[in-house]
Coordinates of C-alpha atoms in Angstrom, one line a residue:
Chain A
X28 CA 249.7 179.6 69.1
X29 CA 248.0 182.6 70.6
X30 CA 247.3 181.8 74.6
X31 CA 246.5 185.6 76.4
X32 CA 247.3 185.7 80.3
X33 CA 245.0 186.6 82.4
X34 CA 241.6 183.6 80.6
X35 CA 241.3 181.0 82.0
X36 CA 241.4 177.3 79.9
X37 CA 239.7 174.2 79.9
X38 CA 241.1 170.8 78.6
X39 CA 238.0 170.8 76.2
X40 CA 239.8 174.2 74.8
X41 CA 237.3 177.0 75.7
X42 CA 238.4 180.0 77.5
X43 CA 236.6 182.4 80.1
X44 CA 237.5 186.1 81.0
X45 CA 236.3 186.9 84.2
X46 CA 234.9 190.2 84.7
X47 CA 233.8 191.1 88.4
X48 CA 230.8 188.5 88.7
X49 CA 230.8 188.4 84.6
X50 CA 232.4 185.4 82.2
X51 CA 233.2 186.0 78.7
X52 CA 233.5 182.4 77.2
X53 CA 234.7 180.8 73.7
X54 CA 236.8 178.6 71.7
X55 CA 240.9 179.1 71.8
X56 CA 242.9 179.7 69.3
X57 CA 244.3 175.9 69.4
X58 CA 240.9 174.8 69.1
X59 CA 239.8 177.1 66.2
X60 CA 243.1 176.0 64.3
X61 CA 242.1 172.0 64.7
X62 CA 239.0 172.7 63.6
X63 CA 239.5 174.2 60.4
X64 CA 237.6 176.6 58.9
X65 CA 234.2 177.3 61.0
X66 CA 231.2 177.6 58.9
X67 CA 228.4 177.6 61.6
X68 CA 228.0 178.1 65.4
X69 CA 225.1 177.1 67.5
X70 CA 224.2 178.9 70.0
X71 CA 222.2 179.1 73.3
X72 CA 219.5 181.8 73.7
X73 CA 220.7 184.3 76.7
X74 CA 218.5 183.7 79.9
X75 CA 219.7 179.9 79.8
X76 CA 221.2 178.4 82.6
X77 CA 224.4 176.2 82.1
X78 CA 226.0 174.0 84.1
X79 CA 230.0 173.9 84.1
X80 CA 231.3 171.1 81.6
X81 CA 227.7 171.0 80.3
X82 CA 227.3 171.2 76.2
X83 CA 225.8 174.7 75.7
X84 CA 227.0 174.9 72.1
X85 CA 227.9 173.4 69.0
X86 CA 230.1 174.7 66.2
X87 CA 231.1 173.4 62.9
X88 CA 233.7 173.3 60.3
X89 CA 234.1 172.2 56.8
X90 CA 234.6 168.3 57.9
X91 CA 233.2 167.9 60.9
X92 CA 230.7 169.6 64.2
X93 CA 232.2 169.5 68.0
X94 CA 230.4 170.4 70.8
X95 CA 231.6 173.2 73.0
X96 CA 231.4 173.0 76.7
X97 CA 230.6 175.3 79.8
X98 CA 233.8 176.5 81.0
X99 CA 231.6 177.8 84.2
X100 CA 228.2 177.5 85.4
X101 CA 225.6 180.5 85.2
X102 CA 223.5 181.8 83.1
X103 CA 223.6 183.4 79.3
X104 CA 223.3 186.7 80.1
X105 CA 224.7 187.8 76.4
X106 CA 225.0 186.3 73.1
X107 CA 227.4 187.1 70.1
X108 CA 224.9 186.8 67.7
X109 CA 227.2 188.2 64.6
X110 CA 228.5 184.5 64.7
X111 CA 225.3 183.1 63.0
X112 CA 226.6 185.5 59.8
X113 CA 230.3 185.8 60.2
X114 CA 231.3 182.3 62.0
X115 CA 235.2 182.8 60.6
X116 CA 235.4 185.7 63.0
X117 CA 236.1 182.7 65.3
X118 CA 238.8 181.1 63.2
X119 CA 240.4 184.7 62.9
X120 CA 239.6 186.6 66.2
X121 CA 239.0 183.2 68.6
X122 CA 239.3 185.7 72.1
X123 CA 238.0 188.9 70.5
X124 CA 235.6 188.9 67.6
X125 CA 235.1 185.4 67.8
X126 CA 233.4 185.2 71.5
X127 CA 230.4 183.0 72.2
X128 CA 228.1 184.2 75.5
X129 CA 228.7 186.3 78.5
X130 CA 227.8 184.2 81.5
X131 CA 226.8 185.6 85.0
X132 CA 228.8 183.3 87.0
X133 CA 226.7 181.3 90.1
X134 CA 229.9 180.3 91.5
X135 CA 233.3 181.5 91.9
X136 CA 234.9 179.2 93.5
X137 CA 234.6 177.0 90.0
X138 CA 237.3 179.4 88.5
X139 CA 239.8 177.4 90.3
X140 CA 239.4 174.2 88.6
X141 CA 240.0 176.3 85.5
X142 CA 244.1 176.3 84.0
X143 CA 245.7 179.4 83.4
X144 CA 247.8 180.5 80.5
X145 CA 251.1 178.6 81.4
X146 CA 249.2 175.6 82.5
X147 CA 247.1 175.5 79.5
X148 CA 250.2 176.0 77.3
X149 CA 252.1 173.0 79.1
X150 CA 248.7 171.1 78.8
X151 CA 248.3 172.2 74.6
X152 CA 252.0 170.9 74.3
X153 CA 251.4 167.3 76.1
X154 CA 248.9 166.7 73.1
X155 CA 251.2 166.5 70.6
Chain B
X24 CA 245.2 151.2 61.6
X25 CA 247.2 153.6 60.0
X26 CA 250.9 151.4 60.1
X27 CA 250.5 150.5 56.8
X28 CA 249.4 153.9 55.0
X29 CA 251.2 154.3 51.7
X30 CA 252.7 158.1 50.5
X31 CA 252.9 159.6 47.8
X32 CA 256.3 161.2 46.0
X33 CA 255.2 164.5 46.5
X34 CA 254.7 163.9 50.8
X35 CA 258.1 166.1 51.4
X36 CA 256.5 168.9 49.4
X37 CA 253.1 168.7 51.2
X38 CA 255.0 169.2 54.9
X39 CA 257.0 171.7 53.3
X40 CA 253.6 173.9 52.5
X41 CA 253.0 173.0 55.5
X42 CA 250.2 170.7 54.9
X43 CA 247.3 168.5 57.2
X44 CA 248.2 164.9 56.2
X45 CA 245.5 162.0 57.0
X46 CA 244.4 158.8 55.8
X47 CA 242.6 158.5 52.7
X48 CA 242.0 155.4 51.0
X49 CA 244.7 153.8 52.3
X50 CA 247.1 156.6 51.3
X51 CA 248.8 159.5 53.8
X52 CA 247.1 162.2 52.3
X53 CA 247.3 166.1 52.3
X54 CA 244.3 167.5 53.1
X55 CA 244.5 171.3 53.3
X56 CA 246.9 173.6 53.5
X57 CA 246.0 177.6 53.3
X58 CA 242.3 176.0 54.2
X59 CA 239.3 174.6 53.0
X60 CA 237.6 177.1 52.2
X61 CA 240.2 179.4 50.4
X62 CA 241.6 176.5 48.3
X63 CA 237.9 176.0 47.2
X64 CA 237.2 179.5 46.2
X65 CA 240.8 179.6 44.6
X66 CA 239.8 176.7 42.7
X67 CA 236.3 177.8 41.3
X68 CA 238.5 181.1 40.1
X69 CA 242.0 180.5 39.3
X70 CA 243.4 177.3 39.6
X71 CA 244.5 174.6 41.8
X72 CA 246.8 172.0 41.6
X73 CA 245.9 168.5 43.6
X74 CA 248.2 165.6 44.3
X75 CA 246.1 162.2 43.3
X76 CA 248.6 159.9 43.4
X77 CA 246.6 157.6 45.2
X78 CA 244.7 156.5 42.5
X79 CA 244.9 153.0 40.5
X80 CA 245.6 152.6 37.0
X81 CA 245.7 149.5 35.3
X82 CA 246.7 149.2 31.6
X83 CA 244.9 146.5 29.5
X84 CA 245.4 145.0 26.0
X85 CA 243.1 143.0 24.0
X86 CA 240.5 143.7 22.1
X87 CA 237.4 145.2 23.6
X88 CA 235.0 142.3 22.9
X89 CA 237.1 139.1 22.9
X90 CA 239.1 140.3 26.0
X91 CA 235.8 140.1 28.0
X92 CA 236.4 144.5 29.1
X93 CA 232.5 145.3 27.4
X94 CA 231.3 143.1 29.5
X95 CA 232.9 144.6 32.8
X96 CA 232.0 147.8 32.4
X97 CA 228.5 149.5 31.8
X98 CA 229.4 152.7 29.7
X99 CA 229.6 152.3 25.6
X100 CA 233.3 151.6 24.5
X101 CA 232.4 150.5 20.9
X102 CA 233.0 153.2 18.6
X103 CA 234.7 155.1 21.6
X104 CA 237.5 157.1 19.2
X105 CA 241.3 156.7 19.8
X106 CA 241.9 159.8 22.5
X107 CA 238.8 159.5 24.2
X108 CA 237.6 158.1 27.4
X109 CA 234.5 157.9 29.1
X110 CA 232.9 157.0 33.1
X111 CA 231.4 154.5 33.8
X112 CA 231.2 151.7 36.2
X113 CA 232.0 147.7 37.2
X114 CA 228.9 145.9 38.6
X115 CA 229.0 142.6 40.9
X116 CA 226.0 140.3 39.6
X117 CA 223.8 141.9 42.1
X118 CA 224.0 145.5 40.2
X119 CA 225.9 146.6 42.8
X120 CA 228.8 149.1 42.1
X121 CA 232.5 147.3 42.7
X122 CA 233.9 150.7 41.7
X123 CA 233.4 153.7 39.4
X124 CA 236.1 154.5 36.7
X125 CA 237.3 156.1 33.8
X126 CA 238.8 154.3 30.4
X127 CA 240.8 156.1 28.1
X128 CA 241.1 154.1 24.6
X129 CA 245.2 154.7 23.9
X130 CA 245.5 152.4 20.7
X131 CA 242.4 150.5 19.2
X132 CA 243.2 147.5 21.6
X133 CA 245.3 149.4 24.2
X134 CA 243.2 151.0 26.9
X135 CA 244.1 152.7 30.5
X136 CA 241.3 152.3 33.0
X137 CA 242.1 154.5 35.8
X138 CA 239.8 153.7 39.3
X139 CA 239.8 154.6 43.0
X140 CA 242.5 153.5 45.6
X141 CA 240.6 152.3 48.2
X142 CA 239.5 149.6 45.2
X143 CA 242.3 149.1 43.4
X144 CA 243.2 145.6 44.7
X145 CA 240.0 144.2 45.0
X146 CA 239.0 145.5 40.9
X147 CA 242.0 144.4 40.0
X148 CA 241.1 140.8 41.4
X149 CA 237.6 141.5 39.5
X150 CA 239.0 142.2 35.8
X151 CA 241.7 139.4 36.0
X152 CA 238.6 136.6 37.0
X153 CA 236.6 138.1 34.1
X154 CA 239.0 139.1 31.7
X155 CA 239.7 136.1 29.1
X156 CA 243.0 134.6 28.2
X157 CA 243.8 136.7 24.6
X158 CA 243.8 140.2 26.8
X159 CA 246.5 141.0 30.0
X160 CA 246.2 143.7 32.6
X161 CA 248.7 145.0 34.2
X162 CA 248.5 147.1 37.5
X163 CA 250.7 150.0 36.9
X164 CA 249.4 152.0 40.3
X165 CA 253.0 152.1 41.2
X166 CA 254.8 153.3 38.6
X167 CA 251.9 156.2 37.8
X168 CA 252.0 159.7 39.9
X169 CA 249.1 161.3 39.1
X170 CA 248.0 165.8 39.6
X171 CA 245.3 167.6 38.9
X172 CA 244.9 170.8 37.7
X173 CA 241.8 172.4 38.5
X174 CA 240.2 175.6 37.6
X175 CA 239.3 178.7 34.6
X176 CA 242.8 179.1 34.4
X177 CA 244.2 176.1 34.1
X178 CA 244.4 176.1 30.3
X179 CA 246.0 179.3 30.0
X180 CA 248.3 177.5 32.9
X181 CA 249.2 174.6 31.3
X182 CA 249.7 176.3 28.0
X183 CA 252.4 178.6 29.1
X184 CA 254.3 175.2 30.2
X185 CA 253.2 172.8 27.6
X186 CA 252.5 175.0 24.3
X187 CA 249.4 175.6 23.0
X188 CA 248.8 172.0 21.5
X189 CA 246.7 171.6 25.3
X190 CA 244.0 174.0 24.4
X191 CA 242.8 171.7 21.7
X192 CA 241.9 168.9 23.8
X193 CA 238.2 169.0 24.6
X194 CA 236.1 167.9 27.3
X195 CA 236.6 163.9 28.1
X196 CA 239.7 163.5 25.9
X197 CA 243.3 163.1 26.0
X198 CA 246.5 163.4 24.5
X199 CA 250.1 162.9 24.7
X200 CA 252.5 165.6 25.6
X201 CA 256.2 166.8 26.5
X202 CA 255.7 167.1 29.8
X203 CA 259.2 168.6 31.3
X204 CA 261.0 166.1 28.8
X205 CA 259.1 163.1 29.5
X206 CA 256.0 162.1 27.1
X207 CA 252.9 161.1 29.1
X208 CA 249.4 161.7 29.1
X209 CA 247.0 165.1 29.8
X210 CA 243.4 164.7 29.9
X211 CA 240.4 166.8 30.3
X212 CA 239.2 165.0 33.0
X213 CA 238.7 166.4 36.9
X214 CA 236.5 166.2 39.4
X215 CA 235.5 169.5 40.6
X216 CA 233.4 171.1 37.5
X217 CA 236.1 173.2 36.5
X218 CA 237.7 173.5 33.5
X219 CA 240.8 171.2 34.5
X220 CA 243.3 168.6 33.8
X221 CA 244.2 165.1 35.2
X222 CA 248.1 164.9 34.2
X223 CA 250.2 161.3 34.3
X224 CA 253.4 161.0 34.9
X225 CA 256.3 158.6 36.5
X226 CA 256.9 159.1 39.8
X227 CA 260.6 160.3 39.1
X228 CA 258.7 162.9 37.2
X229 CA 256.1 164.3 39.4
X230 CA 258.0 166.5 42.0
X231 CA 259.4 168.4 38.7
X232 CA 256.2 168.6 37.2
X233 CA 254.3 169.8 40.4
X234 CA 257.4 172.4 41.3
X235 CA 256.9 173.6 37.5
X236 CA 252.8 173.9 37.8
X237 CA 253.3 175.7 41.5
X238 CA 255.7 178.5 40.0
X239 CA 252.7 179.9 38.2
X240 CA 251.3 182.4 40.3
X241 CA 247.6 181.7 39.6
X242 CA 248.4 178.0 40.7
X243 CA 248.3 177.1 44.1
X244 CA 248.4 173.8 46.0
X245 CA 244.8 172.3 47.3
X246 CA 244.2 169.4 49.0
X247 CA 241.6 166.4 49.3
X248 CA 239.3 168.4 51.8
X249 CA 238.6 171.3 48.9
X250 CA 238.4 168.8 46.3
X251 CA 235.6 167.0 48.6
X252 CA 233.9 170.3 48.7
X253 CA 234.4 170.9 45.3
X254 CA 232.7 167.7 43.8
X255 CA 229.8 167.8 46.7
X256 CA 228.9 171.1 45.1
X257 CA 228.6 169.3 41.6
X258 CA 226.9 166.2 43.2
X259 CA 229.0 163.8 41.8
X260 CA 229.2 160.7 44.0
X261 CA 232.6 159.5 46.2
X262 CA 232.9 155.7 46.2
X263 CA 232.7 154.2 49.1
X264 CA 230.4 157.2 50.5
X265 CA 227.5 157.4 47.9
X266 CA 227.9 154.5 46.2
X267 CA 228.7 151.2 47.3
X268 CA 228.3 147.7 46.2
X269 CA 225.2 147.5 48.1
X270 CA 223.8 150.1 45.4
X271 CA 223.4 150.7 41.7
X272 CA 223.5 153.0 39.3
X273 CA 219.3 153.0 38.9
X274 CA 219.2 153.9 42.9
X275 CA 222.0 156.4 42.1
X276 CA 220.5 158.3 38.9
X277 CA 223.5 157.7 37.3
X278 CA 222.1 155.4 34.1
X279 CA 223.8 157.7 31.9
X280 CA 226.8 156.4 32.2
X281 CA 225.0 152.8 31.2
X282 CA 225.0 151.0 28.0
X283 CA 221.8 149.1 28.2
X284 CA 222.2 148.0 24.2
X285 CA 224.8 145.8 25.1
X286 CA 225.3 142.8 27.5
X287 CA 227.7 143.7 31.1
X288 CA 227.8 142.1 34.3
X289 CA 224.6 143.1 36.0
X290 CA 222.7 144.3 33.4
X291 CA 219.7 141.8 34.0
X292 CA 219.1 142.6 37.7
X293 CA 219.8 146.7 36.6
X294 CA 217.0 146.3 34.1
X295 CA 214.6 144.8 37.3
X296 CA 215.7 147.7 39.6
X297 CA 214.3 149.7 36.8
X298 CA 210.7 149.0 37.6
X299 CA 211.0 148.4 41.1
X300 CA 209.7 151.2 43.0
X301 CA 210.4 149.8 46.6
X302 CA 214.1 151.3 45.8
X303 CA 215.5 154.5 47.2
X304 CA 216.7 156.9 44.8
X305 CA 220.0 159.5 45.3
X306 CA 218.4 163.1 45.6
X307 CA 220.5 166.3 46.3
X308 CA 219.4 168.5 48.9
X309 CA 219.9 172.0 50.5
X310 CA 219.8 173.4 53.8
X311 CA 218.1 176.2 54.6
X312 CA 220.4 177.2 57.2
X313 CA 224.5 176.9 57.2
X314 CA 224.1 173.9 58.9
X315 CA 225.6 170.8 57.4
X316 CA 224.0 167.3 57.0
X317 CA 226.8 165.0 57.4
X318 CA 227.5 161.1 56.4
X319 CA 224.5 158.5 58.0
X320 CA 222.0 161.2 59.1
X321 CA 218.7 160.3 58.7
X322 CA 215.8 161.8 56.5
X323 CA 212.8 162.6 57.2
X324 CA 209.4 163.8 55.3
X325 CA 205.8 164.0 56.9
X326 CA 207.2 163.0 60.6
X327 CA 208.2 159.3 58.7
X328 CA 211.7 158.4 58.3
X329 CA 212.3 157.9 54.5
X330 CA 216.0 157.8 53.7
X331 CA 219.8 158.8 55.0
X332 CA 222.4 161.0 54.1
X333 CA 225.9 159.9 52.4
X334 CA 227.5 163.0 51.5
X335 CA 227.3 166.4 53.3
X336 CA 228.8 169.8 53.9
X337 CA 229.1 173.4 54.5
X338 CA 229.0 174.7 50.3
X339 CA 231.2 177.8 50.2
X340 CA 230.0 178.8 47.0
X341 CA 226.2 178.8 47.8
X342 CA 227.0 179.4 51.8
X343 CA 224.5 177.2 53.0
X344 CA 224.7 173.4 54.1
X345 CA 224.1 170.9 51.4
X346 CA 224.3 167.4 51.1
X347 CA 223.4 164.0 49.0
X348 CA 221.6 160.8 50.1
X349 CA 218.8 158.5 49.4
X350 CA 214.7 158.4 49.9
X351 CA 211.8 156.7 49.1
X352 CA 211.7 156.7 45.5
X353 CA 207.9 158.8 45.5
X354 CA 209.9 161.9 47.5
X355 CA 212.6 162.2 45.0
X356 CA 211.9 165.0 43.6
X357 CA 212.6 168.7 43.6
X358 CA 211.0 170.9 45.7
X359 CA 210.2 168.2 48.1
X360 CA 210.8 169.5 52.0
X361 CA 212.9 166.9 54.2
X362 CA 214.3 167.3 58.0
X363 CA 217.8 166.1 58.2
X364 CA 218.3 164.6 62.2
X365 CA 221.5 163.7 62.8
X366 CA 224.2 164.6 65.9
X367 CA 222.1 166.5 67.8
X368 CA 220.8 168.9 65.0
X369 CA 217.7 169.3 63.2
X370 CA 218.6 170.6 59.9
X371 CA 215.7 172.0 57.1
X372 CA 216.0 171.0 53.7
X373 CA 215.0 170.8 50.2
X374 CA 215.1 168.5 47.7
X375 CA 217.0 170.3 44.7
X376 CA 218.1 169.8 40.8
X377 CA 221.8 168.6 40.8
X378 CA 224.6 170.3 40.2
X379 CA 224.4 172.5 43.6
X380 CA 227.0 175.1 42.1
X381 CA 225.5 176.1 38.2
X382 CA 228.7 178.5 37.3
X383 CA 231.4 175.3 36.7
X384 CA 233.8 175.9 33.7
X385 CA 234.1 172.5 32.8
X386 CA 232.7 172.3 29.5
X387 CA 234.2 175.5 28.9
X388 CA 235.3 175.7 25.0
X389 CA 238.7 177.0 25.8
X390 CA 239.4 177.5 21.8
X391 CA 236.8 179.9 20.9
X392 CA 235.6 181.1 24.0
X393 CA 238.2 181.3 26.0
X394 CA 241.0 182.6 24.6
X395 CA 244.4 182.2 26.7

C-alpha cells in the first residue's frame, strides 16, 4: 500500500498536501483499494466553503457510494473536474491523477490534528 | 452473523488468486479478484469462469403429474424433452415467489431442479409438504460443486477440453459428458447473457476441473460481484432482491415463464393479479448520469412517489447507472422520466426496454455461426 511522506491522513482515509496556504485533498490509496473500482465522483463546485470533517463529496464504486470528508476547512478554490469522465484515475493515480479539490486553508493550525505517513501507516495496520 | 458461513471446495484457490471473500447466501463467497469491472468486460468478450457452488440442487423421481412437481412449479414440464430444462418458479398460495429455479428432465421420471442457496432449506421443506408419497426428493446440495463458464468463447473453451460433442448442445439444454474422467452434466444455462455453461460435478472433482478450465488462457476467474453486474445489465431478477415472496411473477413481467393451461400453486390469485391495476409492475430504468440507483431508493414521477428500486448499478458496458424496481403500474412504460432519491443523491432516469446490454451471445448458434 502506497502511503507518500510529506500528506497528511485522516482516519476517514483522505489525504491533504499542503502547499504554502494551499491544500490539495483526496482519497488514499487504502481507501481507493477498499472501495473497488470507482465509477463516479461527486463533487463540490469551487467557491464552496467546507468545514473540516464535513461531507464535501461523495464517490462511488461498483457495490456501494461513501462519502468523503474534509480533511481541512476552507474553501474550494479548484476542482478536478476530469474525474466526472475518467473516475478510475482515482483507483489508479489516488495522490496524483486521482485528486479531488484544492482548498485555500482558513486555518493552519488544523493541520495538526492531521496523521502523518508513519502514523497513518501504524493507524491502516490496526484495521486489520 | 457470519460463524456459520459455509465454503466452497474451491476457497483455497479463491485466496490463492488472491480473491475478496464475503457472505453470500449463507456461503463465504469470492467476490472479485482482478476487479469488477475487468472481470465483466472479460466476460462479455472472452470468457469467465465463476465458482457457484453455493447453489441447491435437489434430485426428484416420480412422475411429473402423480408426484405432485406440475403443481409446484409454474413453467410447462409436459412434453419438456429428455435433455431439456426450463425457468420457472414455486409460488406460496398468495402468488408470491418461494424461489425461482431451473428443472432439467434427466430420464422421463428423473428430474434435477437446481434453485438458489439462500432457499435451499426452506424449498426443500416446500416440495417435501407438496410432493406426494409415489415421488422422493433428495437434497444433493452437498455432494454437487457447481462452475460456470461464461462468455463468446466459452464453446471454443470447453471444446478444446471436452471434444466437440459440447458445441451441439443448444440454448436451454443439457448433456452428459467426460468431464476429466468423471461423467456429469454440462448445460447451456448461465446467467450473464453470454453464450456459457453451467458445469456439475462432485466436489472431489471440481478443483481439477476449475485448474483445467483456468489453464486456458482466454479463461479467467470472475467472481459474484461481475456476475451481479453482468445479469443487472440483462435485467434478470436476483431472489431475494427483485423478487420476493411478497411479489409475483404478474408484478414482475415475468409470466413467460408461467403455464397458465395447467393448474400450480397460486395460479388462482396470479390470474386476479392479472386485472388488478392497483399493483406495481418491475420496469428497468437508466440513468442519465454515472450515478447509480441502489437497493430501496425511492421513485419518483410528477413530484409523487410511485415505486422503489431493488437492483442497481454502475453498467460498464453502457457506462451509465442503471437499475431495476417497481411503479405504479400506469408509469410502466418506456420512455417514462422518473427521479431516483436515495442516499443523498438525486439520480435522472428513464424508463427503458429490458435487456440494458443488446449485444449478449447467449442464443448464439455456436454450430453454424460460430465456428470454433
Amino acid at each position: 500500500m502506497d502511503i507518500p511522506s510529506k500528506l497528511f491522513y485522516t482516519k476517514e482515509h483522505e489525504w491533504a498536501k499542503i502547499a504554502g496556504s494551499e491544500a490539495t485533498i483526496g482519497i488514499t490509496d487504502h481507501a481507493q483499494h477498499s472501495l473497488g473500482d470507482i465509477t463516479f465522483v461527486d463533487l463540490p463546485k469551487a467557491g464552496k466553503k467546507v468545514k473540516k470533517g464535513e461531507q464535501f463529496a461523495t464517490v462511488e464504486s461498483v457495490k456501494a457510494a461513501s462519502d468523503v470528508y474534509a480533511p481541512l476547512s476552507g474553501e474550494i478554490v479548484k476542482v478536478n473536474d476530469s474525474l466526472a469522465g475518467t473516475p478510475e484515475a482515482i483507483n489508479k493515480s489516488p495522490y496524483e491523477g486521482g485528486w479531488f479539490c484544492v482548498i485555500k486553508v482558513a486555518q493552519e493550525s488544523e493541520k495538526n490534528e492531521l496523521m502523518s505517513d508513519s502514523k497513518y501507516k501504524e493507524y491502516v495496520e490496526g484495521l486489520h | 452473523m457470519e460463524e456459520n458461513l459455509k465454503s466452497t471446495p474451491l476457497t483455497e484457490e479463491h485466496k490463492k488468486l488472491g480473491a475478496r471473500i464475503a457472505p453470500f447466501g449463507g456461503w463465504s463467497m469470492p467476490i472479485q479478484y482482478e476487479g469488477i469491472l475487468a472481470e465483466h468486460v472479460w466476460t462479455r468478450k472472452s470468457a469467465s469462469l465463476f465458482d457457484i457452488c453455493h447453489m441447491g440442487e435437489f434430485l426428484l423421481s416420480g412422475d411429473l403429474k402423480k408426484s405432485g412437481l406440475d403443481d409446484l412449479v409454474t413453467m410447462k414440464l409436459d412434453g419438456m424433452p429428455l435433455g431439456a430444462c426450463r425457468y420457472g418458479f414455486i409460488l406460496n398460495e398468495n402468488g408470491g415467489i418461494i424461489d425461482d429455479l431451473i428443472v432439467y428432465r434427466l430420464a422421463q421420471d428423473s428430474w434435477m431442479i437446481v434453485v438458489n442457496a439462500a432457499t435451499t432449506l426452506k424449498d426443500e421443506a416446500h416440495f417435501k409438504k407438496h410432493l406426494s408419497s409415489s415421488s422422493s426428493l433428495k437434497n444433493v446440495s452437498d455432494e454437487t460443486a457447481k462452475l460456470d463458464l461464461q462468455g463468446p468463447l466459452s464453446a471454443a473453451v470447453l471444446e478444446s477440453l471436452l471434444g466437440k460433442e459440447i458445441v451441439k448442445l443448444s440454448y436451454y439444454t443439457f448433456s452428459k459428458f467426460d468431464l476429466l474422467g468423471e461423467v456429469n452434466i454440462v448445460s447451456r444455462t448461465g446467467y450473464t447473457g453470454e453464450l456459457g455453461y453451467e458445469l456439475y460435478a462432485s466436489p472431489a472433482k471440481v478443483k481439477e476441473l476449475w485448474s483445467a478450465i483456468l489453464k486456458d488462457k482466454r479463461v479467467k476467474p470472475a467472481g459474484l460481484g461481475a456476475r451481479d453486474t453482468l445479469r443487472l445489465e440483462m435485467a434478470y431478477p436476483l431472489y431475494g432482491q427483485d423478487i420476493d415472496e411478497t411479489l409475483s411473477p404478474v408484478e414482475a413481467g415475468l409470466e413467460r415463464f408461467v403455464d397458465y393451461d395447467k393448474d400450480f400453486i397460486g395460479k388462482s390469485v396470479l390470474l386476479k393479479k392479472k386485472t388488478d391495476a392497483s399493483l406495481k409492475r418491475m420496469v428497468s430504468f437508466a440513468a442519465s448520469s454515472r450515478r447509480a440507483p441502489r437497493h430501496n431508493y425511492k421513485i419518483y414521477s410528477g413530484g409523487k412517489e410511485t415505486g422503489f428500486v431493488t437492483s442497481g448499478s454502475f453498467s460498464p458496458s453502457l457506462s451509465c447507472g442503471i437499475g431495476m424496481g417497481y411503479v405504479d403500474k400506469d408509469l410502466a412504460k418506456a420512455g417514462t422520466d422518473i427521479i431516483i432519491n436515495g442516499g443523498g443523491s438525486r439520480i435522472e432516469a428513464k424508463i427503458v426496454k429490458k435487456p440494458f446490454y443488446k449485444h449478449g451471445s447467449a442464443k448464439t448458434e455456436v454450430m453454424r455461426g460460430h465456428s470454433v
